[in-house]
Short mmCIF file of C-alpha atoms in Angstrom, two decimals:
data_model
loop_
_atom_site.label_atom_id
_atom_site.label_comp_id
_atom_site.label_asym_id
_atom_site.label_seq_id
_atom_site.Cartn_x
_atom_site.Cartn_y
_atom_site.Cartn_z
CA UNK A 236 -51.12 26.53 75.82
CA UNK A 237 -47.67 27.22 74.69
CA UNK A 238 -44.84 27.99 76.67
CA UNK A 239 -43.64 31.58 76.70
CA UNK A 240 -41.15 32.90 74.88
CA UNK A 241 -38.04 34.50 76.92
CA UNK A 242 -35.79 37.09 75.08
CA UNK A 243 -31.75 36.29 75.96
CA UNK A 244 -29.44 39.09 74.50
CA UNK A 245 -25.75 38.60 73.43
CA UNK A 246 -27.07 34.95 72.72
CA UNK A 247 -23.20 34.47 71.92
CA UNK A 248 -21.90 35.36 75.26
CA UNK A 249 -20.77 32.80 77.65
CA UNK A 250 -23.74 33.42 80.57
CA UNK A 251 -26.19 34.09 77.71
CA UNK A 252 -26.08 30.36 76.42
CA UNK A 253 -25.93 28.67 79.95
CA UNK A 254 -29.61 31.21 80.46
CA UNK A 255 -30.60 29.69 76.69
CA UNK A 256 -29.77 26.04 77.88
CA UNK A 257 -31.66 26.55 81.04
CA UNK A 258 -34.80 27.99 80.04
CA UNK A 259 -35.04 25.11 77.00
CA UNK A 260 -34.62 22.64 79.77
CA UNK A 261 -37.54 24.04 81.49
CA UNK A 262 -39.57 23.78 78.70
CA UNK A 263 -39.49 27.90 77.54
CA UNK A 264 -38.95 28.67 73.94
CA UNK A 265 -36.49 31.10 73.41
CA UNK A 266 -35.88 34.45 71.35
CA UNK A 267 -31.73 35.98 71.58
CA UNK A 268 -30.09 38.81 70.01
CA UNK A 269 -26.96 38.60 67.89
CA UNK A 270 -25.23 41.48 66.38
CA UNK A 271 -24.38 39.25 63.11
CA UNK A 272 -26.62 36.68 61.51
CA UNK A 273 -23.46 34.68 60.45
CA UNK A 274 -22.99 33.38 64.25
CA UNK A 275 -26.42 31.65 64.72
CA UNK A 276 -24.69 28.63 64.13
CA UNK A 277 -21.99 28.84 66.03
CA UNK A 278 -24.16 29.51 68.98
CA UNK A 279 -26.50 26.31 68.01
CA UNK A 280 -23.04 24.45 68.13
CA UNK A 281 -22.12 25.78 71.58
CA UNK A 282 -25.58 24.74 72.87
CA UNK A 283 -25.60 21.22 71.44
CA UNK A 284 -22.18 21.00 73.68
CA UNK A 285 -24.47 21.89 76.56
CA UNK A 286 -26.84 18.56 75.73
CA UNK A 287 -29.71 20.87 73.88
CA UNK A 288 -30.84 20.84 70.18
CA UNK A 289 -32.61 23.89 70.22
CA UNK A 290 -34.52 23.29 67.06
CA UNK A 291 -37.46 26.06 66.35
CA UNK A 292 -37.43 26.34 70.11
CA UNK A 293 -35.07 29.01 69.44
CA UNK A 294 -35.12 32.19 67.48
CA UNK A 295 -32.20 34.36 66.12
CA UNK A 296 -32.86 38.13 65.98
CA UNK A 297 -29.81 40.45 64.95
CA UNK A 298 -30.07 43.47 66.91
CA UNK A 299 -27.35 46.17 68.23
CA UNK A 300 -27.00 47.59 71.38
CA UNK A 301 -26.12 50.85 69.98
CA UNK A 302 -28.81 50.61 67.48
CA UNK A 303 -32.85 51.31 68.12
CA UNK A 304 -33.25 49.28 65.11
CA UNK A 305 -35.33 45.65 65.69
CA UNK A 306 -35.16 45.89 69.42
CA UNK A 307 -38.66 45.99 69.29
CA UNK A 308 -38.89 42.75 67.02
CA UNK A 309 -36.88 41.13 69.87
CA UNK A 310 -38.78 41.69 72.41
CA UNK A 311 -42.46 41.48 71.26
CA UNK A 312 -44.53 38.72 72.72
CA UNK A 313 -41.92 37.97 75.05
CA UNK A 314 -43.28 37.73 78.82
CA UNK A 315 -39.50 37.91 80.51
CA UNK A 316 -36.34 39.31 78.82
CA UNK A 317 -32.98 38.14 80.38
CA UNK A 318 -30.57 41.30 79.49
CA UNK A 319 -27.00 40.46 79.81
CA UNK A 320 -25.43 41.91 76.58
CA UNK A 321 -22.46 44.64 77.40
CA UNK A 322 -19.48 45.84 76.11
CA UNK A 323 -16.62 43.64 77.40
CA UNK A 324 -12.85 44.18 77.08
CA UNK A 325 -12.12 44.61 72.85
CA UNK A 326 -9.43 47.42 72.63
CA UNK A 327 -11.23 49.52 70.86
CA UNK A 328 -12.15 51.27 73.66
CA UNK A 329 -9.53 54.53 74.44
CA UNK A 330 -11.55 56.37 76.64
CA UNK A 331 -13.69 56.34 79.69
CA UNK A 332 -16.61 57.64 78.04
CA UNK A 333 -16.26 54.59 75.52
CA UNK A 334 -17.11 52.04 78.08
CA UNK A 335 -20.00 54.08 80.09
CA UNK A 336 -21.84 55.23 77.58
CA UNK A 337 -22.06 52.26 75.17
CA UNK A 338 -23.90 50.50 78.85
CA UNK A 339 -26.19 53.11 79.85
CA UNK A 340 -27.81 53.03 76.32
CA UNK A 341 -27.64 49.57 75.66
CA UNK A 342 -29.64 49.15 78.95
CA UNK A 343 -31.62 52.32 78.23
CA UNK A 344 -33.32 50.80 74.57
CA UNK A 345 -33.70 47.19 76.01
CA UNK A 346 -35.58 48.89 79.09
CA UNK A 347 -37.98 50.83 76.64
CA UNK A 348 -37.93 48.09 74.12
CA UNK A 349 -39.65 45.66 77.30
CA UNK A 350 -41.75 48.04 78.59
CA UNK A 351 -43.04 49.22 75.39
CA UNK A 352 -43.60 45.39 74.27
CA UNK A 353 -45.25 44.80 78.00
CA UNK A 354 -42.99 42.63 78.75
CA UNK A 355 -43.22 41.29 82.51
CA UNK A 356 -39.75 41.44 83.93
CA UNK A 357 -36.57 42.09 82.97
CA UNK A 358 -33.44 40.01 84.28
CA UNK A 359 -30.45 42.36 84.64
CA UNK A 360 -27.15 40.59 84.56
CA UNK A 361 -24.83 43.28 85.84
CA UNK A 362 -21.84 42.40 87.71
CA UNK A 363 -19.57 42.44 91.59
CA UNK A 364 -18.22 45.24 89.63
CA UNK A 365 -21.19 47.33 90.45
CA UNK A 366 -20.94 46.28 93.96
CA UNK A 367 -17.56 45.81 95.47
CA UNK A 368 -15.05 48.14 93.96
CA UNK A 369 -13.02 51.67 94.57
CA UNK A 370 -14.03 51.18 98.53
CA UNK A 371 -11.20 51.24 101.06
CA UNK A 372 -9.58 48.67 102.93
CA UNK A 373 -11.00 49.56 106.07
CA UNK A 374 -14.85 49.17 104.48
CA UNK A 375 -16.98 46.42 105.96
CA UNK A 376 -16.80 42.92 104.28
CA UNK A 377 -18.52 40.75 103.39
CA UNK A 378 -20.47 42.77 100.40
CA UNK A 379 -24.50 42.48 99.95
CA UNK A 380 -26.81 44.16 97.96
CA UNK A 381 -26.87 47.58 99.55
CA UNK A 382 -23.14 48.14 98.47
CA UNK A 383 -22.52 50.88 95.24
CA UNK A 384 -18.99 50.56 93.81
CA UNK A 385 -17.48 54.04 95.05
CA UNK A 386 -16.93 55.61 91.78
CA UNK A 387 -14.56 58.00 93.90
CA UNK A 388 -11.97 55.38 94.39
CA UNK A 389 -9.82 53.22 91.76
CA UNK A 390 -12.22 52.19 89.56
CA UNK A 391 -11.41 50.15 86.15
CA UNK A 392 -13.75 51.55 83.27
CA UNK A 393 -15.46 48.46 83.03
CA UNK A 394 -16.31 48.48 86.57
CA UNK A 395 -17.52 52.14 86.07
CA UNK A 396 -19.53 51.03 83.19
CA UNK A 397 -21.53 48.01 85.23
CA UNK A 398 -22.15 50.52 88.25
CA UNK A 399 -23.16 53.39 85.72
CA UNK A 400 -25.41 51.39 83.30
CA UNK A 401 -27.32 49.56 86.38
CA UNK A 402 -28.07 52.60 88.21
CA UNK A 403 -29.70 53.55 84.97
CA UNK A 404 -31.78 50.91 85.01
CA UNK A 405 -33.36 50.91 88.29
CA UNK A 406 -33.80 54.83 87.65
CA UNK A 407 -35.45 54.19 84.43
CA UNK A 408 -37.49 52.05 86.07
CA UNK A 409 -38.53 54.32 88.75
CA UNK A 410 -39.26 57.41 86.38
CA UNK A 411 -41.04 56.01 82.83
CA UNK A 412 -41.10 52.02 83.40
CA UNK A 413 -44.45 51.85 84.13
CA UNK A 414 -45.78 48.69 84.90
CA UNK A 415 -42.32 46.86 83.94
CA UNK A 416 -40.53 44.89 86.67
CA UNK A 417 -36.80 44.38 87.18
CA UNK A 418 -34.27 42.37 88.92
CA UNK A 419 -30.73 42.18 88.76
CA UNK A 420 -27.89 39.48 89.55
CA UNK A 421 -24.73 40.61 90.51
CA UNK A 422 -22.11 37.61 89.69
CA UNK A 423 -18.29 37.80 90.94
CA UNK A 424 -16.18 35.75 88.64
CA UNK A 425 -17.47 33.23 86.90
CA UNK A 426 -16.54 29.69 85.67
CA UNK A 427 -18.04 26.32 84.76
CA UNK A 428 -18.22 24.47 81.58
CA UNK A 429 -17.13 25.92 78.57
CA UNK A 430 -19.03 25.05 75.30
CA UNK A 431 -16.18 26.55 73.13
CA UNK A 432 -13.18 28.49 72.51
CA UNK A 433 -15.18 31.62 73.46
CA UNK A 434 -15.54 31.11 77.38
CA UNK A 435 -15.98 33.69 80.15
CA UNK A 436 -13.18 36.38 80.72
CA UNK A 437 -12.18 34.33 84.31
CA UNK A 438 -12.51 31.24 83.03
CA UNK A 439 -8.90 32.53 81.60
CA UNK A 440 -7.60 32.27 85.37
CA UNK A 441 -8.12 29.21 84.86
CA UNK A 442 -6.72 28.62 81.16
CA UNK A 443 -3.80 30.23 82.74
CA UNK A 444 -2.45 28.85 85.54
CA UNK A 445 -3.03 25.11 84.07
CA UNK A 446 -0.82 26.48 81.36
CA UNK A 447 1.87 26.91 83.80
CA UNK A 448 1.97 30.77 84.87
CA UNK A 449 5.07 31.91 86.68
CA UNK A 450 2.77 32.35 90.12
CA UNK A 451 0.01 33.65 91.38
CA UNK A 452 -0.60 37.45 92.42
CA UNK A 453 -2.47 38.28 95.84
CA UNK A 454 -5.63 38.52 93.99
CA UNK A 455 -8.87 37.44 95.99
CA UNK A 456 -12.15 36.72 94.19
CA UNK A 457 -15.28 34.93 94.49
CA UNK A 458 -16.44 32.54 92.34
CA UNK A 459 -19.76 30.84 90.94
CA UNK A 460 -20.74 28.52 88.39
CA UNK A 461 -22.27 29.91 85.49
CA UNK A 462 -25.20 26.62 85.42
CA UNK A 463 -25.96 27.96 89.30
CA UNK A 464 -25.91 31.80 88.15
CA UNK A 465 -28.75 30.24 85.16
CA UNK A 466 -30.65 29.14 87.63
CA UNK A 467 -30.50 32.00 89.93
CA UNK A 468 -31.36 34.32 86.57
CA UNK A 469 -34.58 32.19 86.32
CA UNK A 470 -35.31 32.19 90.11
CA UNK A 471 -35.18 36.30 89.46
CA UNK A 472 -37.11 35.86 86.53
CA UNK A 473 -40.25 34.13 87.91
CA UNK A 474 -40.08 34.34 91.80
CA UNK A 475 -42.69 37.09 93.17
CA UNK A 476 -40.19 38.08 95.98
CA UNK A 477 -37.37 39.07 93.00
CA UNK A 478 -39.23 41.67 92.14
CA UNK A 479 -37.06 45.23 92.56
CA UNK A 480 -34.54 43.23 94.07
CA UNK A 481 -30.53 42.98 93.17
CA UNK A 482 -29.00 39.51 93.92
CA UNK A 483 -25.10 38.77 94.75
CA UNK A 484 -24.31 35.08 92.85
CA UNK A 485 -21.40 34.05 94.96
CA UNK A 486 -20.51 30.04 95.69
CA UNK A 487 -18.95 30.42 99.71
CA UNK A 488 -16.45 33.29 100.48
CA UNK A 489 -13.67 34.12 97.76
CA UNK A 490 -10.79 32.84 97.49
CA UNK A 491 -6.99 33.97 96.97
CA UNK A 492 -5.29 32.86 93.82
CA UNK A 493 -2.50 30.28 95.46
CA UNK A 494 -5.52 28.62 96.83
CA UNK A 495 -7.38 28.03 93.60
CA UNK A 496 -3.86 26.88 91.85
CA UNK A 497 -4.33 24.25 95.05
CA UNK A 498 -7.80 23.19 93.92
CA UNK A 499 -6.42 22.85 90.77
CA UNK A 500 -3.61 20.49 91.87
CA UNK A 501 -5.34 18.22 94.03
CA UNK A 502 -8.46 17.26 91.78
CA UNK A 503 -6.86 17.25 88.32
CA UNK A 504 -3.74 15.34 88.53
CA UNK A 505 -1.72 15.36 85.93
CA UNK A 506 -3.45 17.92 83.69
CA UNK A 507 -2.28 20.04 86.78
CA UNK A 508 1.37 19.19 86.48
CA UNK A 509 2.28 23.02 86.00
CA UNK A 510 0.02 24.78 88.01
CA UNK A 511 2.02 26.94 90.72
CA UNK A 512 1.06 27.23 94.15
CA UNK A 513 3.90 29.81 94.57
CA UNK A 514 2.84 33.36 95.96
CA UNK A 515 3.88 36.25 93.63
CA UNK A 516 5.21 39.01 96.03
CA UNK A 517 3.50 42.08 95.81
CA UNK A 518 6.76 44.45 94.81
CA UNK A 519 7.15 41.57 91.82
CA UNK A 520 3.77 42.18 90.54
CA UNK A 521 3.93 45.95 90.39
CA UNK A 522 6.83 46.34 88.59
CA UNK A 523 5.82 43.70 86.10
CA UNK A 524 2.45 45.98 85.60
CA UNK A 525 5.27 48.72 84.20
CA UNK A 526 4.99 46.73 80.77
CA UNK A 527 2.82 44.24 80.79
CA UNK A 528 -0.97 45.27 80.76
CA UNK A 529 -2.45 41.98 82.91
CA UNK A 530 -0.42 42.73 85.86
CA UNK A 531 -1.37 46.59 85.36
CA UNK A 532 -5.27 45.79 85.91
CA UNK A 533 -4.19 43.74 88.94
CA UNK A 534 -1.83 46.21 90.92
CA UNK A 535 -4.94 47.59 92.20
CA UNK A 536 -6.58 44.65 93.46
CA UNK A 537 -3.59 43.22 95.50
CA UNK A 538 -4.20 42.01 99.05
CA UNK A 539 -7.58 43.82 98.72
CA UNK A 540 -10.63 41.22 100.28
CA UNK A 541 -13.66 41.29 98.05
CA UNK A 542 -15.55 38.55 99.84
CA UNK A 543 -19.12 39.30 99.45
CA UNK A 544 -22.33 36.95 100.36
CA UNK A 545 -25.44 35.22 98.47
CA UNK A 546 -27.08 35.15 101.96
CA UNK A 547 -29.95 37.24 100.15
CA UNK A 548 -30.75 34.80 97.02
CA UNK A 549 -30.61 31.55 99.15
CA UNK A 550 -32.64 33.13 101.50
CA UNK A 551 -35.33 34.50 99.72
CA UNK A 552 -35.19 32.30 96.50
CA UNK A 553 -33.96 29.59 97.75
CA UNK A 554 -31.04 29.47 95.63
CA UNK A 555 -28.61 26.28 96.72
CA UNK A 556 -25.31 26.99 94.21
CA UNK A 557 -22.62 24.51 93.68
CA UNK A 558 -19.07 24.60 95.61
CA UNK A 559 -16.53 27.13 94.33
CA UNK A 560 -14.25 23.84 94.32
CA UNK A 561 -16.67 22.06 92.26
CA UNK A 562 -16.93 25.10 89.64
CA UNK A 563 -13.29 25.18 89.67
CA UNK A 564 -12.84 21.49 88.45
CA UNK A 565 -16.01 21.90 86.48
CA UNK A 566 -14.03 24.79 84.39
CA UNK A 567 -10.87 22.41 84.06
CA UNK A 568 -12.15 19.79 82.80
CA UNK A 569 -14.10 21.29 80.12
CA UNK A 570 -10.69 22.79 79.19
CA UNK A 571 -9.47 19.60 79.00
CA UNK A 572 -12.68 17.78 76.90
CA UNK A 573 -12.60 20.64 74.51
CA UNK A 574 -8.81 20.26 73.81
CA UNK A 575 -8.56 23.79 74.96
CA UNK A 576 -5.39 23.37 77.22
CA UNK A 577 -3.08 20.36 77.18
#
């Protein structure tokens, strides 16, 4: 009997390939949405820099998230669809309403598009985002599952949109999803090898501070490596206890920034030579956010803990992730094999 087939979307995202690579390791064939045909080799590319030659183990379906059209071709005689397409920083984006909405219904038409193609489960990759944000300083750390961003406090639009769009999901499910299951992983910042110039938003922490940025803000963050948050994906995908269950993907507590830059210093020698340990102060980093639109998205976040636990995945799926050290170095020197820093 064959294997199944597993539907990835975004199959050029970052997350998406590491899922791809995964589930051709264990033997699945695999089905992923792009929005243009003319990328399906640039995706094959990224994945033979993962050690995989997909071959006809792997189909290419172009299909839009804001688009009905061919969602149902993606998803038909799949058993499991890993969702984790969503609309990421461009600029195009001027309002609110441009973020949130684009989410909901992109979740909305892959959730009818799997149920109506009786599809077994669907994988949900939202985001700490939905989890950890716009709560006060005084609110209980570490974060689990039962956490909601508070959409009352200072919430980025992207944040809004992750909270937004996976609320919509489980309530879909509740209402008209019938016999269709769902899971969801919640990852905090994620790193780990890069298969190209088109990495993972925080793997640009990274990019940056080996490229010899002035400090480092009082930013904390967790971390996991996107191979681990693969696995977990396929731990949610098959395990019976995953069912109607979210899942945190964090390696150990988070970390502040200085102490990442220190990571980066002892384990990568002289690729390291201009990474700063030095702590920005605080007054510094607001009055650079005045004009410069980085340090504006992280005025917010200073001094503000955002440790949160995988307690829940290990526990009931096992789940045994790498060190946030070792995805640290992992992310450098993939940087550094690529010729993508110096």
């Amino acid at each position: 009997m064959s294997e199944p087939w597993v539907l990835v979307t975004g199959g050029t995202g970052f997350i998406a390939q590491h899922c791809i690579i995964a589930l051709l390791n264990e033997g699945y064939r695999v089905r992923t949405t792009i929005r243009s045909a003319t990328r399906e080799n640039e995706v094959r590319d990224y994945l033979k820099v993962g050690g995989v030659e997909a071959g006809e183990r792997l189909q290419f379906v172009v299909a839009d998230l804001a688009d009905d059209a061919d969602w149902a071709q993606a998803c038909e005689g799949c058993c499991y669809v890993l969702h984790g397409a969503s609309p990421t920083p461009s600029g195009d984006q001027q309002r609110e309403e441009d973020w949130v909405r684009p989410a909901v219904d992109g979740n909305l038409r892959v959730l009818r598009a799997a149920r109506d193609a009786r599809v077994k489960r669907v994988v949900l990759t939202s985001a700490f985002g939905a989890v950890g944000v716009g709560h006060s300083p005084e609110y209980r750390r570490p974060f689990d599952e039962t956490d909601w961003s508070d959409l009352s406090g200072n919430v980025a639009p992207y944040q809004k949109s992750k909270t937004l769009s996976e609320r919509a999901a489980w309530d879909f499910i509740e209402r008209e999803g019938g016999d269709l299951e769902l899971s969801a992983i919640n990852p905090v910042a994620v790193l780990g090898p890069a298969l190209g110039a088109d990495y993972s938003h925080s793997i640009r922490i990274i990019v940056s501070l080996l490229q010899g940025q002035a400090g480092c803000p009082r930013i904390n963050s967790g971390f996991v490596d996107v191979r681990d948050l693969a696995d977990l994906h396929l731990l949610a995908m098959t395990h019976s206890a995953a069912k109607g269950e979210r899942f945190l993907a964090i390696a150990g507590e988070s970390m502040w920034m200085t102490d990442v830059a220190k990571v980066l210093r002892h384990h990568m020698g002289e690729v390291a030579s201009k990474v700063s340990t030095r702590e920005l102060p605080n007054w510094l980093v607001r009055l650079a956010a005045r004009s410069n639109p980085n340090m504006k998205s992280m005025a917010p976040l200073l001094d503000v803990n955002m440790n949160c636990t995988s307690e829940k995945a290990r526990r009931l799926l096992g789940w045994s992730p790498r060190s946030r050290e070792e995805a640290i170095v992992a992310t450098a020197r993939s940087l550094v094999s690529l010729g993508l820093v110096g």
